[in-house]
mmCIF file of C-alpha atoms in Angstrom:
data_model
loop_
_atom_site.group_PDB
_atom_site.id
_atom_site.type_symbol
_atom_site.label_atom_id
_atom_site.label_comp_id
_atom_site.label_asym_id
_atom_site.label_seq_id
_atom_site.Cartn_x
_atom_site.Cartn_y
_atom_site.Cartn_z
ATOM 1 C CA MET A 215 -27.019 -15.640 5.238
ATOM 2 C CA PRO A 216 -25.465 -18.891 6.173
ATOM 3 C CA GLU A 217 -27.317 -20.607 9.007
ATOM 4 C CA HIS A 218 -24.229 -20.482 11.263
ATOM 5 C CA ILE A 219 -24.112 -16.772 11.321
ATOM 6 C CA MET A 220 -26.632 -15.051 13.530
ATOM 7 C CA ALA A 221 -26.755 -11.147 13.026
ATOM 8 C CA VAL A 222 -26.271 -9.251 16.245
ATOM 9 C CA GLU A 223 -29.189 -8.229 18.182
ATOM 10 C CA PHE A 224 -30.183 -4.495 17.547
ATOM 11 C CA PRO A 225 -27.929 -3.562 14.929
ATOM 12 C CA SER A 226 -29.048 0.059 14.921
ATOM 13 C CA GLU A 227 -28.125 0.242 18.398
ATOM 14 C CA VAL A 228 -24.425 -1.132 17.468
ATOM 15 C CA THR A 229 -24.118 1.322 14.662
ATOM 16 C CA ASN A 230 -25.232 4.297 17.002
ATOM 17 C CA LYS A 231 -22.477 3.222 19.742
ATOM 18 C CA ILE A 232 -19.668 3.078 17.003
ATOM 19 C CA LEU A 233 -20.728 6.398 15.831
ATOM 20 C CA ALA A 234 -20.823 7.946 19.095
ATOM 21 C CA HIS A 235 -17.368 6.585 20.032
ATOM 22 C CA TYR A 236 -16.165 8.030 16.673
ATOM 23 C CA ASP A 237 -17.448 11.536 17.540
ATOM 24 C CA VAL A 238 -15.179 11.532 20.566
ATOM 25 C CA TYR A 239 -12.149 9.508 19.585
ATOM 26 C CA ALA A 240 -11.852 9.950 16.106
ATOM 27 C CA ARG A 241 -8.247 9.758 14.803
ATOM 28 C CA VAL A 242 -6.882 13.152 13.272
ATOM 29 C CA LEU A 243 -5.477 12.261 9.931
ATOM 30 C CA PRO A 244 -4.176 14.695 7.057
ATOM 31 C CA TRP A 245 -6.784 13.292 4.685
ATOM 32 C CA ARG A 246 -9.872 13.292 7.104
ATOM 33 C CA SER A 247 -12.413 15.995 7.901
ATOM 34 C CA PRO A 248 -13.665 15.929 11.652
ATOM 35 C CA PRO A 249 -16.835 14.021 12.535
ATOM 36 C CA GLY A 250 -19.865 15.594 11.521
ATOM 37 C CA SER A 251 -18.136 18.093 9.046
ATOM 38 C CA PRO A 252 -18.535 18.430 5.386
ATOM 39 C CA PRO A 253 -16.806 15.786 3.320
ATOM 40 C CA PRO A 254 -13.164 16.221 2.355
ATOM 41 C CA ASP A 255 -11.866 16.821 -1.238
ATOM 42 C CA PRO A 256 -12.439 13.529 -3.216
ATOM 43 C CA TYR A 257 -8.883 13.687 -4.432
ATOM 44 C CA ALA A 258 -7.401 13.451 -1.173
ATOM 45 C CA ILE A 259 -9.686 10.568 -0.119
ATOM 46 C CA TRP A 260 -8.782 8.820 -3.346
ATOM 47 C CA LEU A 261 -4.970 9.615 -2.870
ATOM 48 C CA SER A 262 -5.013 8.268 0.675
ATOM 49 C CA GLU A 263 -6.969 5.187 0.039
ATOM 50 C CA ILE A 264 -4.458 4.028 -2.704
ATOM 51 C CA MET A 265 -1.524 4.835 -0.689
ATOM 52 C CA LEU A 266 -3.221 3.025 2.231
ATOM 53 C CA GLN A 267 -3.630 -0.238 0.310
ATOM 54 C CA GLN A 268 -1.642 -2.829 2.343
ATOM 55 C CA THR A 269 0.413 -0.042 4.045
ATOM 56 C CA THR A 270 0.200 1.568 7.457
ATOM 57 C CA VAL A 271 -1.122 5.068 8.119
ATOM 58 C CA ALA A 272 2.283 6.090 9.761
ATOM 59 C CA ALA A 273 4.034 5.167 6.550
ATOM 60 C CA VAL A 274 1.523 6.839 4.179
ATOM 61 C CA LYS A 275 1.396 10.182 6.213
ATOM 62 C CA PRO A 276 4.684 11.854 4.710
ATOM 63 C CA TYR A 277 4.151 10.372 1.239
ATOM 64 C CA PHE A 278 0.419 11.847 1.330
ATOM 65 C CA GLU A 279 1.730 15.349 2.445
ATOM 66 C CA HIS A 280 4.503 15.484 -0.081
ATOM 67 C CA PHE A 281 2.160 14.188 -2.915
ATOM 68 C CA LEU A 282 -0.534 16.808 -1.960
ATOM 69 C CA LYS A 283 2.086 19.583 -1.780
ATOM 70 C CA ARG A 284 3.865 18.685 -5.162
ATOM 71 C CA TRP A 285 0.498 17.854 -6.962
ATOM 72 C CA PRO A 286 -2.332 19.507 -5.156
ATOM 73 C CA ASP A 287 -5.147 18.301 -7.572
ATOM 74 C CA VAL A 288 -5.978 15.290 -9.947
ATOM 75 C CA THR A 289 -5.141 17.707 -12.898
ATOM 76 C CA SER A 290 -1.575 18.392 -11.738
ATOM 77 C CA LEU A 291 -0.974 14.816 -11.144
ATOM 78 C CA ALA A 292 -2.399 13.677 -14.428
ATOM 79 C CA SER A 293 0.154 16.118 -16.183
ATOM 80 C CA ALA A 294 3.166 14.840 -14.135
ATOM 81 C CA PRO A 295 5.922 12.695 -15.817
ATOM 82 C CA ASP A 296 5.728 9.100 -14.982
ATOM 83 C CA ALA A 297 9.459 9.141 -13.797
ATOM 84 C CA ASP A 298 8.648 11.887 -11.144
ATOM 85 C CA VAL A 299 5.599 10.207 -9.794
ATOM 86 C CA MET A 300 7.470 6.806 -9.537
ATOM 87 C CA ALA A 301 10.453 8.248 -7.989
ATOM 88 C CA ALA A 302 8.122 10.233 -5.261
ATOM 89 C CA TRP A 303 6.330 6.927 -4.489
ATOM 90 C CA ALA A 304 9.746 5.121 -3.960
ATOM 91 C CA GLY A 305 9.863 3.347 -0.640
ATOM 92 C CA LEU A 306 6.188 2.973 -0.283
ATOM 93 C CA GLY A 307 5.996 -0.285 -2.033
ATOM 94 C CA TYR A 308 3.664 -2.337 -4.233
ATOM 95 C CA TYR A 309 4.535 0.074 -7.250
ATOM 96 C CA ALA A 310 1.655 -1.047 -9.372
ATOM 97 C CA ARG A 311 -0.268 1.339 -7.246
ATOM 98 C CA ALA A 312 1.685 4.196 -8.560
ATOM 99 C CA ARG A 313 1.218 3.127 -12.117
ATOM 100 C CA ASN A 314 -2.609 2.920 -11.490
ATOM 101 C CA LEU A 315 -2.625 6.206 -9.629
ATOM 102 C CA LEU A 316 -1.188 8.026 -12.893
ATOM 103 C CA ALA A 317 -3.561 6.072 -15.149
ATOM 104 C CA CYS A 318 -6.602 6.943 -13.028
ATOM 105 C CA ALA A 319 -5.747 10.705 -12.617
ATOM 106 C CA ARG A 320 -5.488 10.828 -16.506
ATOM 107 C CA ALA A 321 -8.612 8.864 -17.036
ATOM 108 C CA ILE A 322 -10.490 11.288 -14.605
ATOM 109 C CA VAL A 323 -9.262 14.466 -16.432
ATOM 110 C CA ALA A 324 -9.889 12.996 -19.922
ATOM 111 C CA GLU A 325 -13.506 11.390 -19.076
ATOM 112 C CA TYR A 326 -14.734 13.560 -16.385
ATOM 113 C CA GLY A 327 -12.981 17.056 -16.701
ATOM 114 C CA GLY A 328 -10.988 16.396 -13.711
ATOM 115 C CA GLY A 329 -13.946 15.918 -11.393
ATOM 116 C CA PHE A 330 -14.439 12.495 -9.639
ATOM 117 C CA PRO A 331 -17.771 10.837 -10.398
ATOM 118 C CA ASP A 332 -19.832 10.284 -7.322
ATOM 119 C CA ASP A 333 -21.321 6.933 -8.502
ATOM 120 C CA GLU A 334 -19.830 3.844 -6.923
ATOM 121 C CA GLU A 335 -19.980 1.746 -10.177
ATOM 122 C CA ALA A 336 -18.323 4.639 -12.200
ATOM 123 C CA LEU A 337 -15.597 4.837 -9.799
ATOM 124 C CA LYS A 338 -14.937 0.937 -9.936
ATOM 125 C CA ALA A 339 -14.462 1.221 -13.722
ATOM 126 C CA LEU A 340 -11.468 3.560 -13.089
ATOM 127 C CA PRO A 341 -7.740 2.117 -13.330
ATOM 128 C CA GLY A 342 -6.462 0.902 -9.876
ATOM 129 C CA VAL A 343 -10.066 1.419 -8.141
ATOM 130 C CA GLY A 344 -11.604 -1.613 -6.658
ATOM 131 C CA PRO A 345 -14.769 -2.150 -4.868
ATOM 132 C CA TYR A 346 -13.096 -1.088 -1.199
ATOM 133 C CA THR A 347 -11.789 2.129 -2.833
ATOM 134 C CA ALA A 348 -14.889 2.879 -4.896
ATOM 135 C CA ALA A 349 -17.138 2.445 -1.688
ATOM 136 C CA ALA A 350 -14.695 4.585 0.469
ATOM 137 C CA ILE A 351 -14.862 7.533 -1.960
ATOM 138 C CA THR A 352 -18.638 7.320 -2.395
ATOM 139 C CA ALA A 353 -19.134 7.174 1.400
ATOM 140 C CA ILE A 354 -16.375 9.547 2.704
ATOM 141 C CA ALA A 355 -16.279 12.094 0.044
ATOM 142 C CA PHE A 356 -19.679 12.159 -1.216
ATOM 143 C CA GLY A 357 -21.744 11.258 1.872
ATOM 144 C CA HIS A 358 -23.637 8.452 -0.244
ATOM 145 C CA ARG A 359 -24.569 5.104 1.633
ATOM 146 C CA ALA A 360 -21.675 2.533 0.787
ATOM 147 C CA THR A 361 -20.370 -0.431 2.696
ATOM 148 C CA VAL A 362 -16.602 0.020 3.179
ATOM 149 C CA VAL A 363 -14.907 -3.043 4.337
ATOM 150 C CA ASP A 364 -10.976 -3.362 4.737
ATOM 151 C CA GLY A 365 -8.984 -5.593 6.601
ATOM 152 C CA ASN A 366 -9.816 -3.622 10.098
ATOM 153 C CA VAL A 367 -13.576 -3.640 9.233
ATOM 154 C CA GLU A 368 -13.382 -7.490 8.338
ATOM 155 C CA ARG A 369 -11.660 -7.992 11.707
ATOM 156 C CA VAL A 370 -14.339 -6.138 13.778
ATOM 157 C CA ILE A 371 -17.240 -7.682 12.077
ATOM 158 C CA ALA A 372 -15.979 -11.422 12.251
ATOM 159 C CA ARG A 373 -15.633 -10.846 16.076
ATOM 160 C CA LEU A 374 -18.689 -9.191 16.465
ATOM 161 C CA HIS A 375 -20.643 -11.993 14.839
ATOM 162 C CA ALA A 376 -17.909 -14.849 15.774
ATOM 163 C CA VAL A 377 -17.820 -15.842 12.067
ATOM 164 C CA VAL A 378 -16.319 -19.257 11.854
ATOM 165 C CA THR A 379 -15.769 -19.403 8.304
ATOM 166 C CA PRO A 380 -12.048 -19.279 7.255
ATOM 167 C CA MET A 381 -10.629 -16.081 5.310
ATOM 168 C CA PRO A 382 -10.887 -15.575 2.525
ATOM 169 C CA GLN A 383 -14.037 -17.413 2.038
ATOM 170 C CA ALA A 384 -15.519 -15.469 4.746
ATOM 171 C CA LYS A 385 -15.131 -12.087 2.836
ATOM 172 C CA PRO A 386 -18.687 -12.235 1.072
ATOM 173 C CA GLU A 387 -20.435 -12.966 4.507
ATOM 174 C CA LEU A 388 -18.330 -10.075 6.355
ATOM 175 C CA LYS A 389 -19.562 -7.789 3.742
ATOM 176 C CA ARG A 390 -23.321 -8.833 4.062
ATOM 177 C CA LEU A 391 -23.089 -8.152 7.723
ATOM 178 C CA ALA A 392 -21.228 -4.934 7.403
ATOM 179 C CA GLN A 393 -24.013 -3.701 5.070
ATOM 180 C CA CYS A 394 -26.540 -4.626 7.689
ATOM 181 C CA LEU A 395 -24.759 -2.042 10.133
ATOM 182 C CA THR A 396 -23.981 0.706 7.536
ATOM 183 C CA PRO A 397 -26.497 3.684 8.223
ATOM 184 C CA ASP A 398 -28.245 5.761 5.620
ATOM 185 C CA LYS A 399 -26.964 8.690 6.957
ATOM 186 C CA ARG A 400 -23.293 9.513 7.998
ATOM 187 C CA SER A 401 -22.095 6.287 6.215
ATOM 188 C CA GLY A 402 -18.763 8.022 5.658
ATOM 189 C CA ASP A 403 -18.199 8.726 9.175
ATOM 190 C CA PHE A 404 -19.343 5.191 9.985
ATOM 191 C CA ALA A 405 -16.839 3.583 7.601
ATOM 192 C CA GLN A 406 -14.066 5.694 9.258
ATOM 193 C CA ALA A 407 -15.184 4.727 12.532
ATOM 194 C CA MET A 408 -15.000 1.236 11.789
ATOM 195 C CA MET A 409 -11.556 1.602 10.459
ATOM 196 C CA ASP A 410 -10.503 3.453 13.579
ATOM 197 C CA LEU A 411 -12.024 0.703 15.891
ATOM 198 C CA GLY A 412 -10.324 -2.207 14.068
ATOM 199 C CA ALA A 413 -6.922 -0.091 14.129
ATOM 200 C CA THR A 414 -6.796 1.390 17.689
ATOM 201 C CA ILE A 415 -9.089 -1.093 19.717
ATOM 202 C CA CYS A 416 -9.950 -4.214 18.008
ATOM 203 C CA THR A 417 -6.377 -4.979 17.039
ATOM 204 C CA PRO A 418 -5.201 -8.433 15.733
ATOM 205 C CA ARG A 419 -3.289 -9.013 19.047
ATOM 206 C CA ASN A 420 -4.134 -8.151 22.537
ATOM 207 C CA PRO A 421 -7.441 -6.237 21.654
ATOM 208 C CA ASN A 422 -8.513 -3.591 24.187
ATOM 209 C CA CYS A 423 -12.077 -5.023 24.663
ATOM 210 C CA GLN A 424 -12.720 -2.985 27.704
ATOM 211 C CA ALA A 425 -12.457 0.237 25.612
ATOM 212 C CA CYS A 426 -14.650 -1.093 22.926
ATOM 213 C CA PRO A 427 -17.973 0.985 22.598
ATOM 214 C CA ILE A 428 -19.650 -2.519 21.329
ATOM 215 C CA THR A 429 -18.000 -5.001 23.786
ATOM 216 C CA GLY A 430 -21.555 -5.856 25.117
ATOM 217 C CA ASN A 431 -22.844 -6.879 21.749
ATOM 218 C CA CYS A 432 -19.743 -8.936 20.590
ATOM 219 C CA LYS A 433 -20.325 -12.566 20.171
ATOM 220 C CA GLY A 434 -16.435 -13.197 19.740
ATOM 221 C CA GLN A 435 -15.148 -11.274 22.815
ATOM 222 C CA ALA A 436 -14.167 -14.194 24.885
ATOM 223 C CA GLU A 437 -11.969 -15.774 22.103
ATOM 224 C CA ALA A 438 -11.250 -12.351 19.981
ATOM 225 C CA GLU A 439 -7.982 -13.371 18.663
ATOM 226 C CA LEU A 440 -9.526 -16.658 17.197
ATOM 227 C CA TYR A 441 -11.229 -14.377 14.571
ATOM 228 C CA PRO A 442 -11.089 -13.922 11.495
ATOM 229 C CA VAL A 443 -10.340 -17.468 11.031
ATOM 230 C CA LYS A 444 -7.083 -17.742 9.351
ATOM 231 C CA PRO A 445 -6.503 -19.854 6.286
ATOM 232 C CA ALA A 446 -3.728 -22.598 6.427
ATOM 233 C CA ARG A 447 -0.331 -20.846 6.051
ATOM 234 C CA LYS A 448 1.423 -21.590 2.793
ATOM 235 C CA ALA A 449 5.458 -21.334 2.530
ATOM 236 C CA LYS A 450 6.773 -18.652 0.275
ATOM 237 C CA PRO A 451 8.658 -19.797 -2.450
ATOM 238 C CA HIS A 452 12.310 -18.484 -2.630
ATOM 239 C CA ARG A 453 13.988 -16.892 -5.600
ATOM 240 C CA SER A 454 17.597 -15.771 -6.218
ATOM 241 C CA GLY A 455 19.551 -13.657 -8.471
ATOM 242 C CA THR A 456 22.267 -10.998 -9.057
ATOM 243 C CA ALA A 457 22.389 -7.157 -8.827
ATOM 244 C CA TRP A 458 25.242 -5.337 -10.313
ATOM 245 C CA TRP A 459 26.700 -1.958 -8.910
ATOM 246 C CA ILE A 460 28.648 -0.798 -12.075
ATOM 247 C CA GLU A 461 30.399 2.556 -11.442
ATOM 248 C CA CYS A 462 32.338 5.048 -13.529
ATOM 249 C CA ASN A 463 33.804 8.181 -12.076
ATOM 250 C CA GLY A 464 31.767 8.513 -9.082
ATOM 251 C CA GLU A 465 28.616 7.342 -10.785
ATOM 252 C CA VAL A 466 26.629 4.217 -10.758
ATOM 253 C CA LEU A 467 24.723 2.723 -13.582
ATOM 254 C CA LEU A 468 20.838 2.683 -13.139
ATOM 255 C CA VAL A 469 18.160 1.281 -15.504
ATOM 256 C CA ARG A 470 14.558 1.493 -15.774
ATOM 257 C CA ARG A 471 12.437 -1.829 -15.123
ATOM 258 C CA PRO A 472 10.132 -2.699 -17.684
ATOM 259 C CA GLU A 473 6.767 -0.997 -17.283
ATOM 260 C CA LYS A 474 4.880 -4.186 -16.718
ATOM 261 C CA GLY A 475 5.502 -6.516 -13.644
ATOM 262 C CA LEU A 476 7.218 -6.209 -10.288
ATOM 263 C CA LEU A 477 8.869 -2.702 -9.662
ATOM 264 C CA GLY A 478 7.481 -1.800 -12.987
ATOM 265 C CA GLY A 479 9.001 1.544 -14.307
ATOM 266 C CA MET A 480 11.358 2.180 -11.301
ATOM 267 C CA ARG A 481 14.817 3.193 -11.517
ATOM 268 C CA ALA A 482 17.087 -0.044 -10.351
ATOM 269 C CA LEU A 483 20.448 -1.471 -10.390
ATOM 270 C CA PRO A 484 20.944 -3.869 -13.253
ATOM 271 C CA SER A 485 20.024 -7.293 -12.041
ATOM 272 C CA CYS A 486 19.167 -10.793 -13.535
ATOM 273 C CA GLY A 487 18.194 -14.281 -12.637
ATOM 274 C CA TRP A 488 15.163 -13.609 -10.227
ATOM 275 C CA ASN A 489 12.465 -12.595 -12.489
ATOM 276 C CA GLY A 490 12.671 -15.483 -14.936
ATOM 277 C CA ASP A 491 15.131 -13.780 -16.895
ATOM 278 C CA PRO A 492 18.543 -15.679 -17.864
ATOM 279 C CA ALA A 493 21.602 -14.826 -15.570
ATOM 280 C CA SER A 494 23.990 -12.640 -17.564
ATOM 281 C CA HIS A 495 27.096 -10.319 -16.998
ATOM 282 C CA PRO A 496 26.383 -6.784 -18.153
ATOM 283 C CA VAL A 497 30.065 -5.985 -18.745
ATOM 284 C CA ASP A 498 32.902 -8.294 -19.158
ATOM 285 C CA GLY A 499 35.957 -7.876 -16.689
ATOM 286 C CA MET A 500 36.769 -8.285 -13.027
ATOM 287 C CA PHE A 501 34.054 -7.697 -10.511
ATOM 288 C CA GLN A 502 34.217 -7.986 -6.707
ATOM 289 C CA SER A 503 31.281 -9.857 -4.674
ATOM 290 C CA VAL A 504 30.279 -7.722 -1.840
ATOM 291 C CA GLY A 505 27.635 -10.068 -0.203
ATOM 292 C CA SER A 506 23.987 -10.581 -0.410
ATOM 293 C CA ILE A 507 20.778 -9.185 0.467
ATOM 294 C CA THR A 508 17.231 -10.882 1.266
ATOM 295 C CA HIS A 509 13.924 -9.082 0.525
ATOM 296 C CA VAL A 510 10.477 -10.455 1.184
ATOM 297 C CA PHE A 511 7.768 -9.798 -1.388
ATOM 298 C CA THR A 512 4.192 -10.493 -1.154
ATOM 299 C CA HIS A 513 4.425 -13.647 -2.880
ATOM 300 C CA PHE A 514 7.881 -14.669 -2.527
ATOM 301 C CA THR A 515 11.385 -14.025 -0.877
ATOM 302 C CA LEU A 516 14.480 -12.975 -2.842
ATOM 303 C CA THR A 517 18.127 -13.146 -2.152
ATOM 304 C CA LEU A 518 20.217 -11.249 -4.442
ATOM 305 C CA ASP A 519 24.017 -11.488 -4.745
ATOM 306 C CA ILE A 520 25.571 -8.117 -4.996
ATOM 307 C CA VAL A 521 28.439 -7.543 -7.422
ATOM 308 C CA MET A 522 30.450 -4.504 -7.756
ATOM 309 C CA GLN A 523 32.563 -3.561 -10.749
ATOM 310 C CA SER A 524 34.353 -0.341 -11.932
ATOM 311 C CA ILE A 525 34.745 0.385 -15.739
ATOM 312 C CA GLY A 526 36.493 3.127 -17.743
ATOM 313 C CA LYS A 527 34.582 5.754 -19.757
ATOM 314 C CA ASN A 528 34.818 3.927 -23.021
ATOM 315 C CA ALA A 529 32.985 0.889 -21.419
ATOM 316 C CA ALA A 530 30.399 3.143 -20.015
ATOM 317 C CA THR A 531 29.366 4.832 -23.050
ATOM 318 C CA ALA A 532 28.319 1.290 -24.489
ATOM 319 C CA LEU A 533 25.786 0.688 -21.865
ATOM 320 C CA ASP A 534 22.276 1.677 -21.854
ATOM 321 C CA GLY A 535 20.654 3.487 -18.840
ATOM 322 C CA GLU A 536 21.511 6.295 -16.936
ATOM 323 C CA TRP A 537 24.550 7.339 -14.681
ATOM 324 C CA TRP A 538 23.816 8.727 -11.469
ATOM 325 C CA ALA A 539 25.992 10.433 -9.063
ATOM 326 C CA ILE A 540 26.734 8.168 -6.050
ATOM 327 C CA ASP A 541 26.538 10.771 -3.517
ATOM 328 C CA ARG A 542 23.257 11.838 -4.693
ATOM 329 C CA LEU A 543 21.558 8.355 -5.158
ATOM 330 C CA ASP A 544 19.108 9.044 -2.462
ATOM 331 C CA GLU A 545 17.443 11.220 -4.930
ATOM 332 C CA ALA A 546 17.061 8.559 -7.491
ATOM 333 C CA GLY A 547 13.881 7.068 -6.016
ATOM 334 C CA LEU A 548 15.140 3.434 -5.770
ATOM 335 C CA PRO A 549 12.770 1.065 -4.511
ATOM 336 C CA SER A 550 13.567 -0.600 -1.129
ATOM 337 C CA LEU A 551 15.082 -3.859 -2.680
ATOM 338 C CA PHE A 552 17.838 -1.605 -4.421
ATOM 339 C CA GLU A 553 18.163 0.692 -1.629
ATOM 340 C CA LYS A 554 19.175 -2.408 0.435
ATOM 341 C CA ALA A 555 21.638 -3.356 -2.381
ATOM 342 C CA ALA A 556 23.180 0.123 -2.380
ATOM 343 C CA GLY A 557 23.556 -0.091 1.293
ATOM 344 C CA ALA A 558 25.230 -3.428 1.045
ATOM 345 C CA VAL A 559 27.959 -1.761 -1.260
ATOM 346 C CA LYS A 560 28.292 1.029 1.222
ATOM 347 C CA LYS A 561 28.899 -1.367 4.166
ATOM 348 C CA TRP A 562 31.395 -3.349 2.171
ATOM 349 C CA ARG A 563 33.332 -0.390 1.425
ATOM 350 C CA LEU A 564 33.390 0.814 4.966
ATOM 351 C CA SER A 565 34.917 -2.519 6.068
ATOM 352 C CA HIS A 566 37.241 -2.874 2.932
ATOM 353 C CA GLY A 567 38.296 0.612 2.329
ATOM 354 C CA PRO A 568 37.819 2.511 -1.149
#
């Protein structure tokens, strides 16, 4: 352990305080069993953890409940058509997770007969299951000792120990320090207790230190918002391109994006120029510019010019893609970027007439 990091005194005392607080104040979540109860279904834990990656609990809840109702176990999900799963995921973002979700479900059925392995290393070998998710399933679903470290846990640990190493270099240190607190028993409850602590009390801004069960042990409490120490901010690059709204007889042309890459496998409006592809017009003829939209991805910001064009039936049959009724477009499962583009067309029509 680096010299500048000193472990808190009485780690078992800290662990017990966190668990005692969780026993009283645990959040009620659709994928979670109450404190001290038998572990929940591994499928529910796996599904929720994949959805929760870089996504808020509030956003995940309705998607989780919809998926669980439509595909109640890993076998039913594994047999689902790719297009149905991608459409059900639309709006949740980070669409590679949905592709990995299907790949993982099919691997579990093919390799384990539909039962999740309870070994952390075996779980990490599955598609889309990294160290955090493997540890979460191991601890929460199977009750085995595993140290679960997400962004909330990193923040709690960084403040508890006043870790001065900036992120992301601090991650290994934070993991080691979290391991010192992880108990042999109730490690699943402890993992969820730490997540709750970071999500509801030890928040990024204005942490409620007075309500924290370990406030007396926290080395960074006086300057809590300094931790974890942030890296120097880099400006996001900006890209631009064009999206095409091509309609015929009350229907709009949708295409499937390539399986690999951003928004892979999703239905979308035809677009060009922003993903490294050359700018091109799908159809010759007159077109109308209806404005532009801006969308922020993880690694870049995108501005798309929206171009609208109406064509006849003969021209429509020559285009690759699927024609979707405009008044049912909300059923197409468009990702947020192209929902914005469709919204721009609707807004333009309201102000300019049909």
